[in-house]
Amino acid sequence: MANTDTSLKECLASIDGATAAALVDYTSGMALGSVGGGKDFNIEVAAAGNTDVVRSKLRTMEHLGIKEEIEDILITLTSQYHMIRPLKRRGGNGLFLYLVLDAGRANLAMARHQLRRIEAELEV
């Protein structure tokens, strides 16, 4: 099992095109850990803002009576992909992994695969 900092650093190191990552509590909007980003991209602000995306999708699923779990949410921008993966493991309730990818360098299928592996190894 890997701790949060190690897992987030592994996101950037092992996922082609990854530019930022965070572990986020969507009940409070707080990033519990983050790596990457910079002066042009504040990962903490982006992570907090995406808590609204997760909450909204969960509410919509509830209103529609959908009893499934979210595997991931993908937001595609012109130059970036934003991937949100709610944690399903014990201790992960209310948390999600947030990954930002450079669209020109990323492979979405591989990024999803790597993020699932990192989630499985994450110690919360």
Coordinates of C-alpha atoms in Angstrom, one line a residue:
M1 CA 0.0 0.0 0.0
A2 CA 1.3 3.5 -0.9
N3 CA 0.6 6.7 1.0
T4 CA -1.1 9.7 -0.6
D5 CA 2.0 11.6 -1.4
T6 CA 3.7 8.6 -3.0
S7 CA 0.6 7.7 -5.0
L8 CA 0.1 11.2 -6.3
K9 CA 3.8 11.5 -7.3
E10 CA 3.4 8.1 -9.1
C11 CA 0.5 9.6 -11.1
L12 CA 2.7 12.2 -12.5
A13 CA 5.7 9.9 -13.1
S14 CA 3.8 6.9 -14.5
I15 CA 1.0 8.4 -16.6
D16 CA 2.0 9.9 -19.9
G17 CA 0.9 13.5 -20.2
A18 CA 0.0 13.9 -16.5
T19 CA 0.5 17.5 -15.3
A20 CA -1.3 17.5 -11.9
A21 CA -3.0 15.2 -9.5
A22 CA -4.9 15.5 -6.2
L23 CA -6.7 13.4 -3.7
V24 CA -9.9 15.3 -2.8
D25 CA -12.6 15.1 -0.2
Y26 CA -15.8 16.0 -2.1
T27 CA -17.8 16.6 1.1
S28 CA -15.6 19.5 2.1
G29 CA -13.9 20.4 -1.2
M30 CA -10.5 20.2 0.3
A31 CA -7.5 18.6 -1.4
L32 CA -5.9 16.2 1.0
G33 CA -2.8 16.1 -1.1
S34 CA -1.7 17.4 -4.5
V35 CA 1.2 17.5 -6.9
G36 CA 1.9 19.4 -10.1
G37 CA 0.1 22.4 -11.5
G38 CA 1.9 25.7 -11.3
K39 CA 1.3 29.4 -11.7
D40 CA -0.9 28.8 -14.7
F41 CA -2.9 26.0 -13.1
N42 CA -3.8 26.0 -9.4
I43 CA -4.5 22.3 -8.7
E44 CA -6.1 23.1 -5.3
V45 CA -8.7 25.5 -6.8
A46 CA -9.4 23.0 -9.7
A47 CA -9.8 20.1 -7.2
A48 CA -12.2 22.1 -5.0
G49 CA -14.2 23.2 -8.0
N50 CA -14.6 19.7 -9.2
T51 CA -16.3 18.6 -6.0
D52 CA -19.4 20.4 -7.4
V53 CA -19.1 18.1 -10.5
V54 CA -19.0 15.0 -8.4
R55 CA -21.9 16.1 -6.1
S56 CA -24.0 17.1 -9.0
K57 CA -23.6 13.8 -10.8
L58 CA -24.4 11.9 -7.6
R59 CA -27.5 13.9 -7.0
T60 CA -28.6 13.4 -10.6
M61 CA -28.1 9.7 -10.4
E62 CA -30.1 9.6 -7.2
H63 CA -33.0 11.6 -8.8
L64 CA -33.0 9.2 -11.7
G65 CA -32.9 6.1 -9.5
I66 CA -29.6 4.9 -10.9
K67 CA -28.1 2.5 -8.5
E68 CA -24.7 2.1 -10.1
E69 CA -21.3 3.6 -9.0
I70 CA -19.4 6.2 -10.9
E71 CA -16.2 4.7 -12.4
D72 CA -14.8 8.0 -13.6
I73 CA -15.8 11.3 -14.9
L74 CA -14.0 12.7 -17.9
I75 CA -13.9 16.4 -18.9
T76 CA -12.3 17.1 -22.2
L77 CA -10.9 20.6 -23.0
T78 CA -9.1 21.7 -26.1
S79 CA -5.7 21.1 -24.5
Q80 CA -6.4 19.1 -21.4
Y81 CA -8.2 16.1 -20.1
H82 CA -9.6 16.2 -16.5
M83 CA -10.3 12.8 -15.0
I84 CA -12.2 12.3 -11.7
R85 CA -12.2 8.8 -10.1
P86 CA -14.2 8.4 -6.9
L87 CA -12.6 5.9 -4.5
K88 CA -14.6 2.8 -3.9
R89 CA -12.3 1.0 -1.5
R90 CA -12.9 0.8 2.3
G91 CA -11.9 4.2 3.8
G92 CA -12.3 6.0 0.5
N93 CA -15.9 7.1 0.9
G94 CA -16.3 10.8 0.0
L95 CA -12.9 10.9 -1.7
F96 CA -11.8 11.1 -5.4
L97 CA -8.6 11.1 -7.3
Y98 CA -8.3 14.0 -9.7
L99 CA -5.9 13.9 -12.6
V100 CA -5.1 16.5 -15.2
L101 CA -3.6 15.4 -18.5
D102 CA -2.0 17.2 -21.4
A103 CA -4.3 16.2 -24.3
G104 CA -1.5 16.2 -26.8
R105 CA 0.6 13.7 -24.9
A106 CA -2.0 11.5 -23.0
N107 CA -3.4 8.2 -23.8
L108 CA -6.8 8.1 -22.1
A109 CA -7.2 4.3 -22.0
M110 CA -3.7 3.9 -20.4
A111 CA -4.4 6.8 -18.0
R112 CA -7.6 5.1 -16.8
H113 CA -5.8 1.8 -16.4
Q114 CA -3.0 3.4 -14.4
L115 CA -5.4 5.4 -12.2
R116 CA -7.3 2.2 -11.3
R117 CA -4.0 0.6 -10.3
I118 CA -2.9 3.6 -8.3
E119 CA -6.3 3.6 -6.5
A120 CA -5.9 0.0 -5.6
E121 CA -2.5 0.7 -4.0
L122 CA -3.5 3.9 -2.3
E123 CA -3.6 3.9 1.5
V124 CA -6.1 6.4 2.9

